[in-house]
Coordinates of C-alpha atoms and ligand atoms in Angstrom, one line a residue:
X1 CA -45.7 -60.9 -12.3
X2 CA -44.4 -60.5 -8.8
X3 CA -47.4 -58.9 -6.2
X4 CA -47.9 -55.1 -5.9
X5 CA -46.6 -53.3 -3.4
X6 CA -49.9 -51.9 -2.8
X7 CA -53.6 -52.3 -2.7
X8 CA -56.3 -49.7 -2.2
X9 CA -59.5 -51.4 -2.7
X10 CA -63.2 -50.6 -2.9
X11 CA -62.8 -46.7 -2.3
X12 CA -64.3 -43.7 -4.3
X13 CA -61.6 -42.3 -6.0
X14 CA -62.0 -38.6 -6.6
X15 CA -59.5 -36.7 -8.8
X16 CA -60.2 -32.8 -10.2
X17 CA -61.8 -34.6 -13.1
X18 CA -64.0 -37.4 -12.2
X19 CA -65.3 -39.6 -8.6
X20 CA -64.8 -43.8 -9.9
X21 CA -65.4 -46.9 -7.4
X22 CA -62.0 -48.9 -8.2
X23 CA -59.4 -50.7 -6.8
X24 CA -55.6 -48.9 -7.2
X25 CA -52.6 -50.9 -7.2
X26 CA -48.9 -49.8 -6.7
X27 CA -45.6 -51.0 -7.4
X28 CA -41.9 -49.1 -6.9
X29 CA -44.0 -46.0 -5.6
X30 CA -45.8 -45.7 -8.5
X31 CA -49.6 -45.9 -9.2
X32 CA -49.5 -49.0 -11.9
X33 CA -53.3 -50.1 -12.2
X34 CA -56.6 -48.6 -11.8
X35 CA -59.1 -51.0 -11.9
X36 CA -61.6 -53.1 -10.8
X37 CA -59.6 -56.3 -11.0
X38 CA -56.5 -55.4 -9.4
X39 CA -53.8 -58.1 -8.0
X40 CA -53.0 -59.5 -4.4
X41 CA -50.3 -56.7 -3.2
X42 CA -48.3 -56.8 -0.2
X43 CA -49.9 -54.9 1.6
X44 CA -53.9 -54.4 1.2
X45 CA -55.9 -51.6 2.3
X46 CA -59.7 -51.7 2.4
X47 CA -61.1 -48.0 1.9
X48 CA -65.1 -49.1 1.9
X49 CA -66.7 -46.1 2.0
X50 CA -63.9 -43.8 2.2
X51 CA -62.9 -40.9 -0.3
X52 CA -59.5 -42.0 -1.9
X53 CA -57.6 -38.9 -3.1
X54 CA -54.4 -37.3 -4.1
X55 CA -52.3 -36.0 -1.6
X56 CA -52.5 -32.5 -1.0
X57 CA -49.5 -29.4 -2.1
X58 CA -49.0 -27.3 -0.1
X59 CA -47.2 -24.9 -2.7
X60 CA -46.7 -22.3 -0.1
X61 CA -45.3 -22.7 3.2
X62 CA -42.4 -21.1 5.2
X63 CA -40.3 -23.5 7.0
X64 CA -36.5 -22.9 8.6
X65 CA -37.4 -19.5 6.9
X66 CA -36.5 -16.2 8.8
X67 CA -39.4 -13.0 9.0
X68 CA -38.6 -10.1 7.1
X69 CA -37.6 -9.3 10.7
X70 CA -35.2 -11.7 11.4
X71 CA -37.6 -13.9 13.5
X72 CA -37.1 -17.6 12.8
X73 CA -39.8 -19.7 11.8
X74 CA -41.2 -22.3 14.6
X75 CA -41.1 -25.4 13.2
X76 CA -38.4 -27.3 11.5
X77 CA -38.2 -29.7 8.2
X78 CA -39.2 -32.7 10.3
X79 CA -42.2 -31.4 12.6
X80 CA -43.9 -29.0 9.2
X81 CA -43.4 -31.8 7.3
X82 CA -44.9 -34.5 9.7
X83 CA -47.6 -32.1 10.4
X84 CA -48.0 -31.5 7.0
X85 CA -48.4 -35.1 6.7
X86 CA -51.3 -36.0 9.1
X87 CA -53.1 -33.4 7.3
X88 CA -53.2 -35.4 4.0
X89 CA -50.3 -33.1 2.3
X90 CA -47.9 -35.4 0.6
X91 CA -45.9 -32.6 -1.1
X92 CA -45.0 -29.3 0.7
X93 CA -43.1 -26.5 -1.6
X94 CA -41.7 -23.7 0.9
X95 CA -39.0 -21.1 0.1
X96 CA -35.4 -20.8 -0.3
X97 CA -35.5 -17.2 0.8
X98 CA -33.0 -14.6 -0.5
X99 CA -31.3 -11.9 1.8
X100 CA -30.0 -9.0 0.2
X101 CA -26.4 -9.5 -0.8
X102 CA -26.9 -13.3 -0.8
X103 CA -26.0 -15.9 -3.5
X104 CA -29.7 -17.8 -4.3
X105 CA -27.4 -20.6 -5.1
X106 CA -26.1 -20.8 -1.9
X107 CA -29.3 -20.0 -0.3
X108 CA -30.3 -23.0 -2.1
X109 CA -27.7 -25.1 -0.6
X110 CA -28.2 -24.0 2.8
X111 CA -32.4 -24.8 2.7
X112 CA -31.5 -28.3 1.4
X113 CA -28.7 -29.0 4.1
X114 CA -31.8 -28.3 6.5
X115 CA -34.5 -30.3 4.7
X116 CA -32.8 -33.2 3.3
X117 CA -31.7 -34.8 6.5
X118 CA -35.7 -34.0 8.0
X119 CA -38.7 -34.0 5.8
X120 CA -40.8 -36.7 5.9
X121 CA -42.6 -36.2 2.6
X122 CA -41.6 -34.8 -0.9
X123 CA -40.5 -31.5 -1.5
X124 CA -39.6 -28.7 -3.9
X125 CA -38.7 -25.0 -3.5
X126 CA -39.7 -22.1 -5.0
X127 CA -37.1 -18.9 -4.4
X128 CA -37.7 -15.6 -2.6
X129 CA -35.6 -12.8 -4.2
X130 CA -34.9 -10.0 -2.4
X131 CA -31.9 -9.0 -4.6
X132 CA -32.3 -9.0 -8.2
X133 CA -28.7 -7.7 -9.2
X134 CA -26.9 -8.7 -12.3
X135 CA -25.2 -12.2 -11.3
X136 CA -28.5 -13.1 -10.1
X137 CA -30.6 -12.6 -13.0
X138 CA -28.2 -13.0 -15.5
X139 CA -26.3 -16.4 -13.9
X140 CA -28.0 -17.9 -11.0
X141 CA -31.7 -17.5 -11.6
X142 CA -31.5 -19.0 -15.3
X143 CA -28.9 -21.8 -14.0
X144 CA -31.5 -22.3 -10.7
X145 CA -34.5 -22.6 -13.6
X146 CA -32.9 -25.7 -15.5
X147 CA -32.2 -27.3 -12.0
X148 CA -35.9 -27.3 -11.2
X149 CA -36.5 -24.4 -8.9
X150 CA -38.9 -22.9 -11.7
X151 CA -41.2 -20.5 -9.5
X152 CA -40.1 -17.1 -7.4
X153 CA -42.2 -15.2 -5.0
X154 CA -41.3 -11.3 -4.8
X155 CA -42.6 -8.3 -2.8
X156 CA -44.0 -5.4 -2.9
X157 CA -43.7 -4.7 0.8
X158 CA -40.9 -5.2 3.8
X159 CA -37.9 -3.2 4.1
X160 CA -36.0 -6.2 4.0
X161 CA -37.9 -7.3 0.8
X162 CA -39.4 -5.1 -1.4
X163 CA -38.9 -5.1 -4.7
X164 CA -39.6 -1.6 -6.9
X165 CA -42.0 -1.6 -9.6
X166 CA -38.6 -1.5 -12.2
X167 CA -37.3 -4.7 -10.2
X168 CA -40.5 -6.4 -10.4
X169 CA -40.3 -5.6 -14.2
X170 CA -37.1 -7.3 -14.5
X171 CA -37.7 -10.4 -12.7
X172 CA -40.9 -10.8 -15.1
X173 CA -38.5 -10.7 -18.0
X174 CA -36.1 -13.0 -16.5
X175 CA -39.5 -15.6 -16.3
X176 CA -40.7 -14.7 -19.5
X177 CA -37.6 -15.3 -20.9
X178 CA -36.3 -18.8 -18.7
X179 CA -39.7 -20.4 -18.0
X180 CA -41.0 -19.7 -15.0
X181 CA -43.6 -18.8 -12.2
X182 CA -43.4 -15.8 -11.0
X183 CA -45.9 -15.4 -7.3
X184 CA -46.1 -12.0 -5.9
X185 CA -47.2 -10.5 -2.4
X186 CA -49.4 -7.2 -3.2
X187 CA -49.3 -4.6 -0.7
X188 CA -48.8 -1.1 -1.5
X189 CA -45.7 -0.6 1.0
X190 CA -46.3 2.8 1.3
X191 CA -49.8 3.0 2.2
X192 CA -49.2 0.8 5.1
X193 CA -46.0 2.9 6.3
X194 CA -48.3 5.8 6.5
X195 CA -51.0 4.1 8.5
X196 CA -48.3 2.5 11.0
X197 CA -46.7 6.1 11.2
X198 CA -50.2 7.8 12.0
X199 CA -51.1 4.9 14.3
X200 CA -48.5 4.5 16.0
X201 CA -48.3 8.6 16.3
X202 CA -51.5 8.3 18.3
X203 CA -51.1 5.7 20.5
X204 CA -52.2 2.8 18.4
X205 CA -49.9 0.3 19.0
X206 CA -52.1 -3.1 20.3
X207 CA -51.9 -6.2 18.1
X208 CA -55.5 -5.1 16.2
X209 CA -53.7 -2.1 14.4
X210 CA -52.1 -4.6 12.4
X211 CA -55.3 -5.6 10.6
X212 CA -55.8 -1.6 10.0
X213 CA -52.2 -0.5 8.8
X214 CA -52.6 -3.3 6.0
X215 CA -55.3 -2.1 4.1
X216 CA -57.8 -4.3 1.5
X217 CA -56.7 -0.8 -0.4
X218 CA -53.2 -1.4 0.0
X219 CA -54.2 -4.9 -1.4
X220 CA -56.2 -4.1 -4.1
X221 CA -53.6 -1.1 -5.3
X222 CA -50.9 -3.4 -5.1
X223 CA -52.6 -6.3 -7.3
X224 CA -53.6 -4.2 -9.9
X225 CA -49.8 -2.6 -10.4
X226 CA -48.8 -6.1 -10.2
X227 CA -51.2 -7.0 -12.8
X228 CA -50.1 -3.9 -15.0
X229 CA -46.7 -5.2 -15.1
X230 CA -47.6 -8.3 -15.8
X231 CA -49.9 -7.7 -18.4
X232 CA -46.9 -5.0 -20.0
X233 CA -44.5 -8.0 -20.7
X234 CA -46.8 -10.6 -21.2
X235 CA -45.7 -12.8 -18.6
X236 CA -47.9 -14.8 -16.2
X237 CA -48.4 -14.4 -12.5
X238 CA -49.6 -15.7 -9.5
X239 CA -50.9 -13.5 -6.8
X240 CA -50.5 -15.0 -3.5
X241 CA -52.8 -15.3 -0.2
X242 CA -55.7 -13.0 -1.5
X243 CA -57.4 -11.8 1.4
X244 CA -60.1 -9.2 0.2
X245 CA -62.3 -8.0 -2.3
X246 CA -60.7 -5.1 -3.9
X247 CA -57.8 -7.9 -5.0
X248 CA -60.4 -10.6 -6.3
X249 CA -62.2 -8.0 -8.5
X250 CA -58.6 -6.8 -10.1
X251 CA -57.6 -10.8 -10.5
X252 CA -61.0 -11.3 -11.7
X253 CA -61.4 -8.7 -14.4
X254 CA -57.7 -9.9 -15.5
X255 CA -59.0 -13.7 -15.9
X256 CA -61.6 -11.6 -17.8
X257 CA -59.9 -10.2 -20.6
X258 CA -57.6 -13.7 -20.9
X259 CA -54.5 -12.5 -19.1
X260 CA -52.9 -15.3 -17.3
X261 CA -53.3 -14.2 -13.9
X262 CA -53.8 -16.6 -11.1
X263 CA -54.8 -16.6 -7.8
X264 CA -53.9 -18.4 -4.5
X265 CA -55.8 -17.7 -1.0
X266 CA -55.6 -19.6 2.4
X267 CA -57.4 -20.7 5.1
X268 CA -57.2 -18.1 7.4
X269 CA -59.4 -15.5 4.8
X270 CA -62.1 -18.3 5.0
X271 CA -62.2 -18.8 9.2
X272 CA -60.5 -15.7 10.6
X273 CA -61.4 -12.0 11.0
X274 CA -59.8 -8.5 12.1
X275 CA -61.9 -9.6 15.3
X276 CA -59.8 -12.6 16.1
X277 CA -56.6 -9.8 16.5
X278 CA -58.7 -8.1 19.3
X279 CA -57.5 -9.8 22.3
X280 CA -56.4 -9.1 25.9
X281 CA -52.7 -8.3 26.0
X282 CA -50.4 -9.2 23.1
X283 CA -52.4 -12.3 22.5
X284 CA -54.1 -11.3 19.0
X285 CA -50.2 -11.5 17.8
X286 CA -51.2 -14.9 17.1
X287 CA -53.5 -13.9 14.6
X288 CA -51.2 -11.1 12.9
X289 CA -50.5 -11.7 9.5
X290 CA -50.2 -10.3 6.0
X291 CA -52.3 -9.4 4.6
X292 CA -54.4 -9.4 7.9
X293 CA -57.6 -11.8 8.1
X294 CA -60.6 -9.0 6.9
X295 CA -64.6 -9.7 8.1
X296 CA -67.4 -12.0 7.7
X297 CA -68.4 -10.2 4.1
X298 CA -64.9 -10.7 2.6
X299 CA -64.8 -14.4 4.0
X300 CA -67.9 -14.7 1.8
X301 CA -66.3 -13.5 -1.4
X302 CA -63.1 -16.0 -0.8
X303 CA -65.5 -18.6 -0.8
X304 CA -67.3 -17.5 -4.1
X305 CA -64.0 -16.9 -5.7
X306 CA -63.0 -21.0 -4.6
X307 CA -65.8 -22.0 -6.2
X308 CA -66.4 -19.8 -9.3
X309 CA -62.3 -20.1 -10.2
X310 CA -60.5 -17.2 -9.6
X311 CA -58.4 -18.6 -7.4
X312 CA -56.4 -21.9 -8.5
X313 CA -54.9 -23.2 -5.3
X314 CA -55.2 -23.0 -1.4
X315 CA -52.0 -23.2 0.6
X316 CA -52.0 -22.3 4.3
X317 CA -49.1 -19.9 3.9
X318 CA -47.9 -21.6 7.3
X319 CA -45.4 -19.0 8.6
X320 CA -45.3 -20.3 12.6
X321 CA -43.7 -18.5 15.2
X322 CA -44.1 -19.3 18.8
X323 CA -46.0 -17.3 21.5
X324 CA -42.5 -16.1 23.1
X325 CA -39.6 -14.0 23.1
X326 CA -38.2 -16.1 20.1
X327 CA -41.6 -15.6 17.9
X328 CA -44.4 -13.0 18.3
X329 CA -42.7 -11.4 21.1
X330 CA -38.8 -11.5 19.9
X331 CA -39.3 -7.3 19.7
X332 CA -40.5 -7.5 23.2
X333 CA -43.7 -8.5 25.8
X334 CA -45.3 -5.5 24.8
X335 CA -44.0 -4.7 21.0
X336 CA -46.0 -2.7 18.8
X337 CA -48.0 -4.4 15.9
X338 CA -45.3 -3.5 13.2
X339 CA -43.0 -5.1 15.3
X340 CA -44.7 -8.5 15.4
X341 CA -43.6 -11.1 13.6
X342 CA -46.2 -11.9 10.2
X343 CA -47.7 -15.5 10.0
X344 CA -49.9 -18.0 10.6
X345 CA -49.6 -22.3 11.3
X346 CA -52.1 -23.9 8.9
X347 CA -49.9 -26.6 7.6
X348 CA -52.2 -29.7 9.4
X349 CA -55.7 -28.5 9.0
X350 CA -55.4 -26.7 5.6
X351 CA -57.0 -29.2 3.8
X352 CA -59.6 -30.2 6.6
X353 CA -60.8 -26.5 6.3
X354 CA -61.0 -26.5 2.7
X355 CA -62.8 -30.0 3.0
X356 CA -65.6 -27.6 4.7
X357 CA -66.2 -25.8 1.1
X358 CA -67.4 -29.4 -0.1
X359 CA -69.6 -30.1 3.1
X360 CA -71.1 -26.4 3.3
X361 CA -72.3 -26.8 -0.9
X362 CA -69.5 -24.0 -2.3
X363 CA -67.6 -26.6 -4.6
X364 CA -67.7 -30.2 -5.6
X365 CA -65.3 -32.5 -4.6
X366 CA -63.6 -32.2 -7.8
X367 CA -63.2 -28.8 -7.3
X368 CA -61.5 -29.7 -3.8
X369 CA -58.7 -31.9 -5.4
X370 CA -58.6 -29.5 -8.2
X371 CA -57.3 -26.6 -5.0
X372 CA -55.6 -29.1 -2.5
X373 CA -53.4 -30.6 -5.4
X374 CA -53.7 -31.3 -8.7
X375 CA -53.8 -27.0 -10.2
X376 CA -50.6 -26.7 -7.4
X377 CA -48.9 -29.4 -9.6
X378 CA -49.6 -27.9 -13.1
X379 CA -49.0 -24.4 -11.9
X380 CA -45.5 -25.0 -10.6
X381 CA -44.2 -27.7 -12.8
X382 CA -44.9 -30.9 -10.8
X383 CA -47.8 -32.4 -12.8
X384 CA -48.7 -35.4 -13.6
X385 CA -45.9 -37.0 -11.5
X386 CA -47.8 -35.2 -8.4
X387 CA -51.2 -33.9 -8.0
X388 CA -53.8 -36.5 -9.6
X389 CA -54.4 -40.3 -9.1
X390 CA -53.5 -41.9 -12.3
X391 CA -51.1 -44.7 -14.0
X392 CA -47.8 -43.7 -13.8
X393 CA -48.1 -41.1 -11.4
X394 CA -46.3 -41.1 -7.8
X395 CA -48.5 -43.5 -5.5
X396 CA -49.5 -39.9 -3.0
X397 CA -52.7 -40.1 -2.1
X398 CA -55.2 -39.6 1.1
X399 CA -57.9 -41.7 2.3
X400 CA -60.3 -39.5 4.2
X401 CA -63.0 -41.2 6.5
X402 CA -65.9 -38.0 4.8
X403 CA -67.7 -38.6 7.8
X404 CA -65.0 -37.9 11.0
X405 CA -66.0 -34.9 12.7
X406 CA -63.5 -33.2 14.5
X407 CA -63.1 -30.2 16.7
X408 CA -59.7 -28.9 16.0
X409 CA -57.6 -28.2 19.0
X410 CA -54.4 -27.9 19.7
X411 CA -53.5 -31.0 21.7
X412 CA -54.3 -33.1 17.7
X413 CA -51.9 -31.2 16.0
X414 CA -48.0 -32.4 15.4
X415 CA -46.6 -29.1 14.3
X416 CA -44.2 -27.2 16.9
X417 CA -46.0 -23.9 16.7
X418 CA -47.6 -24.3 20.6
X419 CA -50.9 -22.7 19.2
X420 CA -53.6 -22.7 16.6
X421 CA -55.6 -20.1 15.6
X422 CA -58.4 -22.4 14.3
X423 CA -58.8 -23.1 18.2
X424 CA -62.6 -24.7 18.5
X425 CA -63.4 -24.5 14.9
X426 CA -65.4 -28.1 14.4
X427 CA -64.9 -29.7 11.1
X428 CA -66.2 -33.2 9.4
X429 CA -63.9 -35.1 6.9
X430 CA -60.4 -36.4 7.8
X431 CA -57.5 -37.4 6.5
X432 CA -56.6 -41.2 8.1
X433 CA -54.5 -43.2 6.0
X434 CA -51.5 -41.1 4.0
X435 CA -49.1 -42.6 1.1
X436 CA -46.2 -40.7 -0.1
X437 CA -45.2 -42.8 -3.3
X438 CA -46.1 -45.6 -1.8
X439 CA -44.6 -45.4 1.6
X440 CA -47.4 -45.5 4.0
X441 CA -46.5 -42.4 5.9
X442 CA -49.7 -41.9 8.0
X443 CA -52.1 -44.9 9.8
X444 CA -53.8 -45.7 12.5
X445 CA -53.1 -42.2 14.0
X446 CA -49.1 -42.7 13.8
X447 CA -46.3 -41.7 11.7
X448 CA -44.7 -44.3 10.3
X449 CA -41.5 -43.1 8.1
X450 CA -38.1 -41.5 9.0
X451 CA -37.0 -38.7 9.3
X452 CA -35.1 -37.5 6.2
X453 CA -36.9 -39.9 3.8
X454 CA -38.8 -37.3 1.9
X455 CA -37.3 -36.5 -1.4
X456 CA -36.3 -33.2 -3.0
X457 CA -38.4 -32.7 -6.4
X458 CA -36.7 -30.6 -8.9
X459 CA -39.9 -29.1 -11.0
X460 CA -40.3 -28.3 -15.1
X461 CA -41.0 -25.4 -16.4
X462 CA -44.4 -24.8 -15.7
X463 CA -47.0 -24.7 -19.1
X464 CA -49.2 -22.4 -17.3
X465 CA -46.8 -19.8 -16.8
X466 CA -46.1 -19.3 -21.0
X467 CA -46.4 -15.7 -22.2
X468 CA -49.9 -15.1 -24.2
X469 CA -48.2 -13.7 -27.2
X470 CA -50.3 -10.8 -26.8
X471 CA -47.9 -7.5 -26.2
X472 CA -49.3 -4.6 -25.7
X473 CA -48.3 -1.8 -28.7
X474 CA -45.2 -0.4 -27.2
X475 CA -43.5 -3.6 -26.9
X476 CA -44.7 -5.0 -30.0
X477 CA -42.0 -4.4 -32.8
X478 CA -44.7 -4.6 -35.2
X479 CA -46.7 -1.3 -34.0
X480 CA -43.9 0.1 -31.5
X481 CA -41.6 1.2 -34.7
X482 CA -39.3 -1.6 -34.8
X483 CA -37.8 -1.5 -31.6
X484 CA -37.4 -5.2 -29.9
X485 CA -36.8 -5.0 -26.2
X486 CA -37.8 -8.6 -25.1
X487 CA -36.0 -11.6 -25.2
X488 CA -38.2 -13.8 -27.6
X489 CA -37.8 -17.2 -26.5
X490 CA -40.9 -17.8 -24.7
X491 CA -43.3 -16.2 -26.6
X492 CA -45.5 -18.7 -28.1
Ligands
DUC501 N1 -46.2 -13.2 3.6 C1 -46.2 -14.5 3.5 O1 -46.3 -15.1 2.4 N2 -46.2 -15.3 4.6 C2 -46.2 -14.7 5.9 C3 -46.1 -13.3 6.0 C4 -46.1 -12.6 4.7 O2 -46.1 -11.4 4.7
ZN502 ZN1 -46.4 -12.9 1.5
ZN503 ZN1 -46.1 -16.8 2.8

């Protein structure tokens, strides 16, 4: 049998099940032997004493994407995905973002006219929709589903992108009845109107009254209506970038009672406070975004809820915009905090950050894989072709040297962002060598693919996001006197 492409020899090899000392050998970008008696390959990598890993998802992440304010996004396809990259993310899933009266299809189109000629590693999208009209739920969204863009992210907040509670109902359906994910940014809307009216109605305008007009309470309102309408039609959900306690206790008490509600938080509720928004000037716009990082106390609780499973992955929610009248400042040098642009970079050191849980005792390093990768891949229809290290999966893995120690600063990182809020923040384990199906994408501190050489992933239907088959009374025909108002065809 002709040589494998590939040989990763003598590392620990640490999936969200198990940590095994073998040898992995690859052919045609897939992982063909796992063992201790693996083939001469090509090319041979020797990863003594190194943690060998799947490469991370980043299952959300805005890139080419446009603020609710018409601000556009800092980096491009090629640098997010090449800063993705050195950060030991081999698959990056950002959005395909409706405007109201847009065609998603077309939106769809347009966001893979920008990625396919740039990123560097594999890709899907999930949709944004900010329009849920009739030709959209009844022809594109089903059509979009059997092409493979199987998860939508909705709103409960922007002007530009709010959807109402009846919308939010609708767009359930529409998953319960196609097959897909639906992920959903809490925050009662109103609540924070109010408190950027009043605020701004005394004065209150500096960067830090961002972290106050967005509420945990707005949060934790917003989750549990979310939840509510959820749990009505039986349809799973996946509340986004969790930030605070009043949402982990409703997601929690959900998981509870055996609703399929899942959670997703980010770096910057681990590593960030309100404090960091507290700068001279306008320079805390750098830190604004939504919902706003909280306090030491709430850092604590994402922790626990990393480690005791509420939530199922970490993504950085990367949403760059540049220090300058294009980005944070496009409303002006001295703009008021609800004119700011919402987002944080965290593409590169996401995983790096997370890599501190293991280090610091909160999980094991199963538990790391589990939230870098592998529950990103089931969640959203990508596993096992991505997210674990096993025959027949695509050869994207990570070796990290457990024992680097880095400081981050901004002169490492390859994004186009021009700042990191992580600024000082000293970490130890590192990403150092990178394969994307094979391709070595990352060594020796150097990129080494092309540009446009990542590859669009349609994704399946995702298992996780199955009704219960539990309705509540008034949508049961059974005990709701015969009526039938859901389609049937995914309850199981
Ligand atoms: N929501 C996101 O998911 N990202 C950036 C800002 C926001 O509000
Ligand atoms: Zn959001
Ligand atoms: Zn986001």
């Amino acid at each position: 049998m002709a040589n494998l492409d590939l040989a990763i020899r003598n590392g620990t090899v640490v999936t969200a099940a198990d940590s095994v000392v073998c040898d992995i050998g690859v052919r045609d970008g897939k992982i063909v032997t796992l063992s201790n008696e693996v083939g001469p390959a090509d090319k041979e990598v020797d990863a003594s004493g190194r943690l060998v890993m799947p490469g991370g998802i980043d299952s959300h992440c805005h890139i080419e994407q446009e603020s609710g304010m018409g601000v556009q996004s800092a980096d491009d396809f090629y640098s997010g995905s090449v800063s993705a990259a050195f950060g030991g993310t081999t698959t990056i899933m950002p959005f395909a973002a409706q405007k109201k009266g847009q065609s998603v299809r077309q939106v769809v189109k347009d966001y893979h006219d920008c990625a396919g000629p740039k990123a560097v590693i594999d890709y899907a999208f999930h949709l944004i929709i900010s329009d849920p009209n009739e030709q959209v739920l009844g022809q594109e969204l089903p059509a979009l589903i059997r092409d493979g863009y199987t998860s939508f992210k909705v709103y409960m907040t922007y002007d530009a992108l709010k959807l109402d509670d009846r919308q939010l109902l609708d767009i359930l359906h529409l998953a319960r009845t196609e097959g897909a994910m639906v992920m959903v940014h809490a925050e009662n809307h109103e609540m924070i109107g109010w408190l950027t009216d009043k605020l701004l109605g005394g004065g209150y305008q500096a960067p830090k009254y961002h972290a106050v007009a967005h509420a945990r309470l707005a949060e934790g309102e917003a989750t549990h209506r979310a939840i509510c309408l959820s749990e009505l039609i039986d349809t799973p959900m996946l509340i986004v970038h969790v930030s605070a306690e009043e949402a982990v206790k409703q997601i929690r008490e959900a998981q509870a009672r055996g609703l399929r509600i899942y959670g997703e938080t980010c770096p910057q509720y681990l590593f960030l406070t309100a404090d960091d928004l507290d700068r001279d000037g306008m320079q805390g716009a750098k830190w604004c975004c939504s919902p706003p990082p909280r306090d030491k106390a709430n850092q604590d609780i994402i922790w626990r809820g990393l480690a005791n499973g509420t939530f199922d992955v970490f993504s950085s929610d990367h949403a760059p915009y540049r220090f300058d009248e294009h980005g944070k400042l496009a409303a002006g040098p001295n703009a008021p905090f609800n004119k700011i642009a919402n987002g944080v970079p965290g593409l590169e050191v996401r995983l790096p950050l997370l890599f501190d849980g293991v280090r610091r005792g909160h999980f094991s390093l199963q538990q790391f894989v589990a939230l870098a990768s592998t529950n990103a891949a089931r969640l959203y229809g990508l596993y096992p072709r991505k997210g674990t290290i096993a025959v027949g999966s695509d050869a994207d893995i990570a070796i990290w040297d457990p024992e680097k120690e880095v400081t981050i600063t901004y002169d490492l990182i390859h994004d186009d962002v021009g700042y990191t809020p992580y600024e000082g923040v000293a970490v130890k384990g590192w990403p150092v060598v990178v394969f994307n199906r094979g391709r070595t994408v990352i060594e020796n501190g150097a990129l080494h693919v092309e540009r446009g050489s990542g590859e669009f992933l349609p994704c399946e239907q995702p298992d996780p996001a199955r009704p219960r088959g539990h309705l509540p009374p008034e949508l049961d025909p059974v005990r709701n006197f015969g009526a039938s108002l859901l389609n049937q065809e995914q309850n199981t």
